[in-house]
Amino acid sequence: MKTLDGKVAIVTGAGRGLGRSEALELARLGARVVVSDLPVASGAGTEPSGADQVAEEIRALGGEALVHYGDVSDWDSAEVLIARTVEELGGLDILVNNAGISRPAMSFNMTEQDWDDVVRVHLKGTFAPTRFAAAYWREQAKAGSRLGGATVVNTSSPNGLNGGTPGHVNYSVAKTGINTITTALARELAPYGVRCNAVAPLAYTSMTESLWGTEILPSTRRPELEPANVAAVVGWLASPDSDPVTAKVLAVVGSKCVLWNSWAPVEEIHTDGAWTFDQIAESAPALFKQVDAGLPLEL
Ligand SMILES: NC(=O)c1ccc[n+]([C@@H]2O[C@H](COP(=O)([O-])OP(=O)(O)OC[C@H]3O[C@@H](n4cnc5c(N)ncnc54)[C@H](O)[C@@H]3O)[C@@H](O)[C@H]2O)c1
């Protein structure tokens, strides 16, 4: 008996890269998998999406796969993704929101399109499928036909944890937002037995091609920086074996897996009644007793 036997999983952006590995891992663990990606003709990036090939790989390993083409950031398309999964595979247990794009540019060069596309694909593209999955799980819980056990795994990034990377403001903001989607939905869906976590990966994929062989993705460490490394953690978070873990963001960087926490208060100062300019100017140094008042040393 495998840990995901009888479960149905969706992986978005599963035509290549991390999503492909995650779909294969969930299938290896026993799930029937919906391999979802953009239609081939509009595949984002430099190569066509290969959802059909990934589904074939799953079948060749003895698994069951369904291909679904659609844009995760399109509300109607997200609804169809969930409805079709439930209709054709008889339910939904695991949603891995992985689809993503990168449009790097310094802020003074960034186009409106670069900003809108990155924020849309990551934020709306994570929220929209989850919104319809959540409606399905709530309905099931109310009908008494499910006693929890559903899981969502979102995809953040080290750029969404480190306070933002120059040249990636759009992407850093979007990924930071995914951290908050993860914790907010974990709280909201807990009464329905749904757990929601995220990974912040680093891996050799077409998205990171410009970094291959650099100190960020050293070729000597390539085996541990392959997508399968991240997929193993996603498979665990998606499975009952990780219960009760929820509302967590795990950075998976090679052989290191780091639990991150959200913004936390550092220092507190007070005034009598409302602040005035002079009072804050006089008291502010006390806020920076423990931290450098300027840029953090490491970004
Ligand atoms: N590779 C890394 O080191 C790294 C680091 C941090 C975060 N991530 C995140 O991991 C996820 C996967 O990235 P990857 O490296 O495998 O990239 P990738 O470019 O190889 O794969 C991304 C997949 O998402 C699909 N996609 C893009 N927009 C979509 C949309 N609107 N609807 C449906 N599918 C869409 C693409 O067609 C592609 O198949 C992304 O969210 C990315 O931001 C990757």
mmCIF file of C-alpha atoms in Angstrom, residues 8-297:
data_model
loop_
_atom_site.group_PDB
_atom_site.id
_atom_site.type_symbol
_atom_site.label_atom_id
_atom_site.label_comp_id
_atom_site.label_asym_id
_atom_site.label_seq_id
_atom_site.Cartn_x
_atom_site.Cartn_y
_atom_site.Cartn_z
ATOM 1 C CA VAL A 8 -6.297 12.397 -6.687
ATOM 2 C CA ALA A 9 -3.749 15.185 -7.180
ATOM 3 C CA ILE A 10 -3.472 18.221 -9.435
ATOM 4 C CA VAL A 11 -0.083 19.731 -10.252
ATOM 5 C CA THR A 12 -0.161 23.039 -12.130
ATOM 6 C CA GLY A 13 2.672 23.963 -14.467
ATOM 7 C CA ALA A 14 3.492 20.247 -14.623
ATOM 8 C CA GLY A 15 4.622 20.159 -18.238
ATOM 9 C CA ARG A 16 8.270 20.578 -17.311
ATOM 10 C CA GLY A 17 10.693 21.554 -14.545
ATOM 11 C CA LEU A 18 9.653 21.259 -10.917
ATOM 12 C CA GLY A 19 5.999 20.567 -11.743
ATOM 13 C CA ARG A 20 6.959 17.601 -13.935
ATOM 14 C CA SER A 21 9.032 16.068 -11.119
ATOM 15 C CA GLU A 22 6.285 16.721 -8.585
ATOM 16 C CA ALA A 23 3.670 15.051 -10.791
ATOM 17 C CA LEU A 24 5.950 12.020 -11.221
ATOM 18 C CA GLU A 25 6.640 11.857 -7.478
ATOM 19 C CA LEU A 26 2.946 12.037 -6.534
ATOM 20 C CA ALA A 27 2.233 9.277 -9.076
ATOM 21 C CA ARG A 28 5.105 7.214 -7.654
ATOM 22 C CA LEU A 29 3.495 7.588 -4.224
ATOM 23 C CA GLY A 30 0.255 6.183 -5.644
ATOM 24 C CA ALA A 31 -1.852 9.245 -6.600
ATOM 25 C CA ARG A 32 -3.759 9.627 -9.834
ATOM 26 C CA VAL A 33 -2.432 12.892 -11.216
ATOM 27 C CA VAL A 34 -3.860 15.732 -13.281
ATOM 28 C CA VAL A 35 -0.950 17.147 -15.257
ATOM 29 C CA SER A 36 -1.971 20.741 -15.884
ATOM 30 C CA ASP A 37 -0.197 23.390 -17.937
ATOM 31 C CA LEU A 38 -0.729 26.078 -20.524
ATOM 32 C CA PRO A 39 -1.773 24.947 -23.972
ATOM 33 C CA VAL A 40 1.393 23.994 -25.874
ATOM 34 C CA ALA A 41 1.127 26.885 -28.313
ATOM 35 C CA SER A 42 1.218 29.478 -25.539
ATOM 36 C CA GLY A 43 3.749 27.737 -23.277
ATOM 37 C CA ALA A 44 5.540 30.384 -21.222
ATOM 38 C CA GLY A 45 9.308 30.348 -21.528
ATOM 39 C CA THR A 46 11.698 29.068 -24.128
ATOM 40 C CA GLU A 47 10.397 25.558 -24.704
ATOM 41 C CA PRO A 48 6.905 24.147 -25.230
ATOM 42 C CA SER A 49 5.085 22.735 -22.232
ATOM 43 C CA GLY A 50 5.062 18.968 -22.216
ATOM 44 C CA ALA A 51 1.998 17.986 -20.196
ATOM 45 C CA ASP A 52 1.217 15.169 -22.636
ATOM 46 C CA GLN A 53 4.743 13.761 -22.400
ATOM 47 C CA VAL A 54 4.656 13.916 -18.597
ATOM 48 C CA ALA A 55 1.336 12.068 -18.542
ATOM 49 C CA GLU A 56 2.903 9.432 -20.810
ATOM 50 C CA GLU A 57 5.859 9.119 -18.421
ATOM 51 C CA ILE A 58 3.443 8.533 -15.533
ATOM 52 C CA ARG A 59 1.524 5.898 -17.501
ATOM 53 C CA ALA A 60 4.776 4.201 -18.515
ATOM 54 C CA LEU A 61 5.547 3.810 -14.804
ATOM 55 C CA GLY A 62 2.150 2.178 -14.262
ATOM 56 C CA GLY A 63 0.380 5.289 -12.953
ATOM 57 C CA GLU A 64 -2.797 7.087 -14.014
ATOM 58 C CA ALA A 65 -2.697 10.620 -15.425
ATOM 59 C CA LEU A 66 -5.096 13.122 -16.930
ATOM 60 C CA VAL A 67 -3.880 16.095 -18.975
ATOM 61 C CA HIS A 68 -5.567 19.443 -18.525
ATOM 62 C CA TYR A 69 -4.577 22.497 -20.509
ATOM 63 C CA GLY A 70 -5.491 25.899 -19.127
ATOM 64 C CA ASP A 71 -4.215 29.145 -17.627
ATOM 65 C CA VAL A 72 -4.189 28.927 -13.812
ATOM 66 C CA SER A 73 -4.689 32.669 -13.514
ATOM 67 C CA ASP A 74 -7.941 32.586 -15.469
ATOM 68 C CA TRP A 75 -10.824 32.341 -12.973
ATOM 69 C CA ASP A 76 -13.122 30.330 -15.259
ATOM 70 C CA SER A 77 -10.319 28.041 -16.368
ATOM 71 C CA ALA A 78 -9.397 27.346 -12.725
ATOM 72 C CA GLU A 79 -13.017 26.418 -12.018
ATOM 73 C CA VAL A 80 -13.020 24.037 -14.989
ATOM 74 C CA LEU A 81 -9.737 22.456 -13.792
ATOM 75 C CA ILE A 82 -11.257 21.533 -10.424
ATOM 76 C CA ALA A 83 -14.662 20.530 -11.820
ATOM 77 C CA ARG A 84 -13.116 18.341 -14.518
ATOM 78 C CA THR A 85 -10.818 16.624 -12.003
ATOM 79 C CA VAL A 86 -13.702 15.816 -9.680
ATOM 80 C CA GLU A 87 -15.881 14.639 -12.546
ATOM 81 C CA GLU A 88 -13.304 12.502 -14.362
ATOM 82 C CA LEU A 89 -11.224 11.189 -11.450
ATOM 83 C CA GLY A 90 -13.974 11.086 -8.831
ATOM 84 C CA GLY A 91 -12.596 13.626 -6.358
ATOM 85 C CA LEU A 92 -9.683 15.824 -5.372
ATOM 86 C CA ASP A 93 -7.278 15.371 -2.460
ATOM 87 C CA ILE A 94 -4.088 17.258 -3.335
ATOM 88 C CA LEU A 95 -3.525 20.564 -5.100
ATOM 89 C CA VAL A 96 0.050 21.555 -5.925
ATOM 90 C CA ASN A 97 0.128 25.173 -7.126
ATOM 91 C CA ASN A 98 3.429 25.242 -8.980
ATOM 92 C CA ALA A 99 2.873 27.170 -12.240
ATOM 93 C CA GLY A 100 5.003 30.279 -12.463
ATOM 94 C CA ILE A 101 6.931 32.674 -14.660
ATOM 95 C CA SER A 102 9.832 35.059 -14.201
ATOM 96 C CA ARG A 103 10.140 38.450 -15.941
ATOM 97 C CA PRO A 104 13.222 40.043 -14.374
ATOM 98 C CA ALA A 105 13.892 43.766 -14.813
ATOM 99 C CA MET A 106 15.134 46.595 -12.634
ATOM 100 C CA SER A 107 12.187 48.682 -11.429
ATOM 101 C CA PHE A 108 13.159 51.641 -13.646
ATOM 102 C CA ASN A 109 13.012 49.386 -16.730
ATOM 103 C CA MET A 110 10.051 47.214 -15.811
ATOM 104 C CA THR A 111 7.049 47.276 -18.123
ATOM 105 C CA GLU A 112 3.453 47.246 -16.952
ATOM 106 C CA GLN A 113 3.088 43.875 -18.697
ATOM 107 C CA ASP A 114 6.054 42.398 -16.756
ATOM 108 C CA TRP A 115 4.495 43.550 -13.505
ATOM 109 C CA ASP A 116 0.943 42.414 -14.299
ATOM 110 C CA ASP A 117 1.908 39.016 -15.736
ATOM 111 C CA VAL A 118 4.123 37.963 -12.836
ATOM 112 C CA VAL A 119 1.706 39.130 -10.145
ATOM 113 C CA ARG A 120 -1.258 37.593 -11.996
ATOM 114 C CA VAL A 121 0.248 34.169 -12.708
ATOM 115 C CA HIS A 122 1.562 33.693 -9.167
ATOM 116 C CA LEU A 123 -1.068 35.338 -6.977
ATOM 117 C CA LYS A 124 -4.266 34.797 -8.942
ATOM 118 C CA GLY A 125 -2.810 31.580 -10.368
ATOM 119 C CA THR A 126 -2.296 30.199 -6.859
ATOM 120 C CA PHE A 127 -5.520 31.558 -5.407
ATOM 121 C CA ALA A 128 -8.010 30.738 -8.182
ATOM 122 C CA PRO A 129 -7.546 26.921 -8.318
ATOM 123 C CA THR A 130 -7.395 26.835 -4.501
ATOM 124 C CA ARG A 131 -10.613 28.835 -4.237
ATOM 125 C CA PHE A 132 -12.549 26.259 -6.279
ATOM 126 C CA ALA A 133 -10.820 23.312 -4.569
ATOM 127 C CA ALA A 134 -11.728 24.848 -1.193
ATOM 128 C CA ALA A 135 -15.375 25.169 -2.227
ATOM 129 C CA TYR A 136 -15.355 21.484 -3.185
ATOM 130 C CA TRP A 137 -13.722 20.392 0.112
ATOM 131 C CA ARG A 138 -16.122 22.518 2.171
ATOM 132 C CA GLU A 139 -19.093 21.004 0.351
ATOM 133 C CA GLN A 140 -17.709 17.521 1.042
ATOM 134 C CA ALA A 141 -17.148 18.295 4.710
ATOM 135 C CA LYS A 142 -20.666 19.690 5.107
ATOM 136 C CA ALA A 143 -22.141 16.650 3.398
ATOM 137 C CA GLY A 144 -20.186 14.474 5.817
ATOM 138 C CA SER A 145 -18.599 12.534 2.982
ATOM 139 C CA ARG A 146 -15.050 13.552 3.829
ATOM 140 C CA LEU A 147 -13.272 13.773 7.166
ATOM 141 C CA GLY A 148 -10.427 16.058 6.097
ATOM 142 C CA GLY A 149 -7.133 14.922 4.684
ATOM 143 C CA ALA A 150 -6.933 17.295 1.717
ATOM 144 C CA THR A 151 -3.698 19.202 1.204
ATOM 145 C CA VAL A 152 -2.476 22.215 -0.741
ATOM 146 C CA VAL A 153 1.195 22.781 -1.504
ATOM 147 C CA ASN A 154 2.055 26.216 -2.886
ATOM 148 C CA THR A 155 5.285 27.336 -4.515
ATOM 149 C CA SER A 156 7.078 30.311 -3.041
ATOM 150 C CA SER A 157 10.727 31.164 -3.661
ATOM 151 C CA PRO A 158 13.821 32.211 -1.719
ATOM 152 C CA ASN A 159 13.047 35.590 -3.363
ATOM 153 C CA GLY A 160 9.777 35.634 -1.439
ATOM 154 C CA LEU A 161 11.560 35.090 1.877
ATOM 155 C CA ASN A 162 14.681 37.233 1.749
ATOM 156 C CA GLY A 163 12.990 40.639 1.660
ATOM 157 C CA GLY A 164 13.240 40.968 -2.124
ATOM 158 C CA THR A 165 15.916 40.638 -4.768
ATOM 159 C CA PRO A 166 17.021 43.561 -6.981
ATOM 160 C CA GLY A 167 15.776 43.026 -10.536
ATOM 161 C CA HIS A 168 12.939 40.816 -9.319
ATOM 162 C CA VAL A 169 10.577 43.173 -7.489
ATOM 163 C CA ASN A 170 7.512 41.792 -9.292
ATOM 164 C CA TYR A 171 8.511 38.184 -8.613
ATOM 165 C CA SER A 172 9.575 38.829 -4.987
ATOM 166 C CA VAL A 173 6.269 40.553 -4.231
ATOM 167 C CA ALA A 174 4.278 37.770 -5.857
ATOM 168 C CA LYS A 175 6.145 35.043 -3.983
ATOM 169 C CA THR A 176 5.866 36.908 -0.671
ATOM 170 C CA GLY A 177 2.135 37.062 -1.340
ATOM 171 C CA ILE A 178 2.088 33.295 -1.838
ATOM 172 C CA ASN A 179 3.531 32.868 1.671
ATOM 173 C CA THR A 180 0.567 34.834 3.015
ATOM 174 C CA ILE A 181 -1.944 32.968 0.830
ATOM 175 C CA THR A 182 -0.499 29.804 2.385
ATOM 176 C CA THR A 183 -0.832 30.847 6.015
ATOM 177 C CA ALA A 184 -4.182 32.609 5.581
ATOM 178 C CA LEU A 185 -5.752 29.661 3.771
ATOM 179 C CA ALA A 186 -4.270 27.182 6.249
ATOM 180 C CA ARG A 187 -6.164 29.026 9.005
ATOM 181 C CA GLU A 188 -9.319 29.401 6.959
ATOM 182 C CA LEU A 189 -9.490 25.792 5.757
ATOM 183 C CA ALA A 190 -8.361 24.023 8.944
ATOM 184 C CA PRO A 191 -11.983 23.555 10.084
ATOM 185 C CA TYR A 192 -12.532 21.505 6.927
ATOM 186 C CA GLY A 193 -9.472 19.332 7.579
ATOM 187 C CA VAL A 194 -7.453 20.940 4.782
ATOM 188 C CA ARG A 195 -3.735 21.569 5.334
ATOM 189 C CA CYS A 196 -1.878 24.209 3.326
ATOM 190 C CA ASN A 197 1.911 24.557 3.110
ATOM 191 C CA ALA A 198 4.471 25.934 0.677
ATOM 192 C CA VAL A 199 7.940 25.164 -0.578
ATOM 193 C CA ALA A 200 10.503 27.765 -1.595
ATOM 194 C CA PRO A 201 12.657 25.770 -4.017
ATOM 195 C CA LEU A 202 15.915 26.157 -5.843
ATOM 196 C CA ALA A 203 16.582 23.824 -8.758
ATOM 197 C CA TYR A 204 18.028 23.319 -12.194
ATOM 198 C CA THR A 205 15.098 24.124 -14.530
ATOM 199 C CA SER A 206 14.594 26.224 -17.643
ATOM 200 C CA MET A 207 13.541 29.124 -15.392
ATOM 201 C CA THR A 208 16.982 29.202 -13.743
ATOM 202 C CA GLU A 209 19.037 28.415 -16.857
ATOM 203 C CA SER A 210 20.966 31.703 -16.613
ATOM 204 C CA LEU A 211 22.172 30.621 -13.140
ATOM 205 C CA TRP A 212 23.368 27.118 -14.046
ATOM 206 C CA GLY A 213 26.984 26.670 -12.991
ATOM 207 C CA THR A 214 27.059 29.907 -10.946
ATOM 208 C CA GLU A 215 27.576 29.988 -7.183
ATOM 209 C CA ILE A 216 23.794 29.903 -6.767
ATOM 210 C CA LEU A 217 23.475 26.643 -8.718
ATOM 211 C CA PRO A 218 26.996 25.170 -8.692
ATOM 212 C CA SER A 219 27.486 22.326 -11.167
ATOM 213 C CA THR A 220 29.292 20.302 -8.500
ATOM 214 C CA ARG A 221 26.041 20.206 -6.499
ATOM 215 C CA ARG A 222 23.785 19.534 -9.458
ATOM 216 C CA PRO A 223 22.546 16.092 -8.318
ATOM 217 C CA GLU A 224 21.027 17.580 -5.143
ATOM 218 C CA LEU A 225 19.705 20.601 -7.064
ATOM 219 C CA GLU A 226 17.646 18.611 -9.561
ATOM 220 C CA PRO A 227 13.848 19.118 -9.418
ATOM 221 C CA ALA A 228 13.383 15.606 -7.961
ATOM 222 C CA ASN A 229 14.996 16.873 -4.738
ATOM 223 C CA VAL A 230 12.191 19.429 -4.252
ATOM 224 C CA ALA A 231 9.542 16.982 -5.456
ATOM 225 C CA ALA A 232 10.373 14.603 -2.590
ATOM 226 C CA VAL A 233 9.527 17.325 -0.047
ATOM 227 C CA VAL A 234 6.367 18.306 -1.940
ATOM 228 C CA GLY A 235 5.288 14.637 -1.986
ATOM 229 C CA TRP A 236 5.731 14.439 1.772
ATOM 230 C CA LEU A 237 3.852 17.712 2.440
ATOM 231 C CA ALA A 238 1.030 16.495 0.194
ATOM 232 C CA SER A 239 0.751 13.164 1.992
ATOM 233 C CA PRO A 240 -0.934 12.171 5.270
ATOM 234 C CA ASP A 241 2.572 11.400 6.560
ATOM 235 C CA SER A 242 3.157 15.143 7.141
ATOM 236 C CA ASP A 243 -0.032 15.622 9.211
ATOM 237 C CA PRO A 244 -0.415 17.917 11.265
ATOM 238 C CA VAL A 245 2.086 20.228 9.484
ATOM 239 C CA THR A 246 0.213 23.247 8.113
ATOM 240 C CA ALA A 247 0.739 26.993 7.465
ATOM 241 C CA LYS A 248 4.462 26.365 6.961
ATOM 242 C CA VAL A 249 6.932 27.537 4.315
ATOM 243 C CA LEU A 250 9.918 25.244 3.774
ATOM 244 C CA ALA A 251 12.872 26.440 1.716
ATOM 245 C CA VAL A 252 14.284 23.435 -0.145
ATOM 246 C CA VAL A 253 17.741 24.296 -1.374
ATOM 247 C CA GLY A 254 19.726 21.203 -2.302
ATOM 248 C CA SER A 255 20.272 18.987 0.706
ATOM 249 C CA LYS A 256 19.089 21.773 3.042
ATOM 250 C CA CYS A 257 15.431 22.164 4.098
ATOM 251 C CA VAL A 258 14.748 25.290 6.158
ATOM 252 C CA LEU A 259 11.580 26.206 8.036
ATOM 253 C CA TRP A 260 10.880 29.949 7.685
ATOM 254 C CA ASN A 261 8.680 32.124 9.820
ATOM 255 C CA SER A 262 6.678 35.211 8.885
ATOM 256 C CA TRP A 263 7.371 38.835 9.778
ATOM 257 C CA ALA A 264 7.931 39.125 13.506
ATOM 258 C CA PRO A 265 8.144 42.162 15.813
ATOM 259 C CA VAL A 266 11.717 43.085 16.701
ATOM 260 C CA GLU A 267 11.535 46.086 19.032
ATOM 261 C CA GLU A 268 8.792 48.287 20.478
ATOM 262 C CA ILE A 269 8.724 51.929 21.625
ATOM 263 C CA HIS A 270 5.882 54.007 23.048
ATOM 264 C CA THR A 271 4.798 57.623 23.312
ATOM 265 C CA ASP A 272 2.080 59.353 25.329
ATOM 266 C CA GLY A 273 -1.042 59.426 23.160
ATOM 267 C CA ALA A 274 -0.496 60.028 19.432
ATOM 268 C CA TRP A 275 2.947 60.269 17.823
ATOM 269 C CA THR A 276 4.349 63.599 16.694
ATOM 270 C CA PHE A 277 7.221 64.052 14.230
ATOM 271 C CA ASP A 278 9.549 65.220 17.021
ATOM 272 C CA GLN A 279 8.642 62.337 19.334
ATOM 273 C CA ILE A 280 9.269 59.637 16.726
ATOM 274 C CA ALA A 281 12.507 61.318 15.626
ATOM 275 C CA GLU A 282 13.729 61.373 19.215
ATOM 276 C CA SER A 283 12.629 57.836 20.165
ATOM 277 C CA ALA A 284 13.374 56.019 16.885
ATOM 278 C CA PRO A 285 17.004 55.063 17.659
ATOM 279 C CA ALA A 286 15.665 52.724 20.357
ATOM 280 C CA LEU A 287 13.919 50.737 17.585
ATOM 281 C CA PHE A 288 17.275 49.858 16.062
ATOM 282 C CA LYS A 289 19.102 48.579 19.132
ATOM 283 C CA GLN A 290 19.233 45.049 17.726
ATOM 284 C CA VAL A 291 19.319 45.598 13.961
ATOM 285 C CA ASP A 292 21.197 47.787 11.509
ATOM 286 C CA ALA A 293 19.001 50.789 10.681
ATOM 287 C CA GLY A 294 20.191 50.713 7.070
ATOM 288 C CA LEU A 295 20.002 47.960 4.439
ATOM 289 C CA PRO A 296 20.231 44.436 5.772
ATOM 290 C CA LEU A 297 23.744 43.125 5.175
#
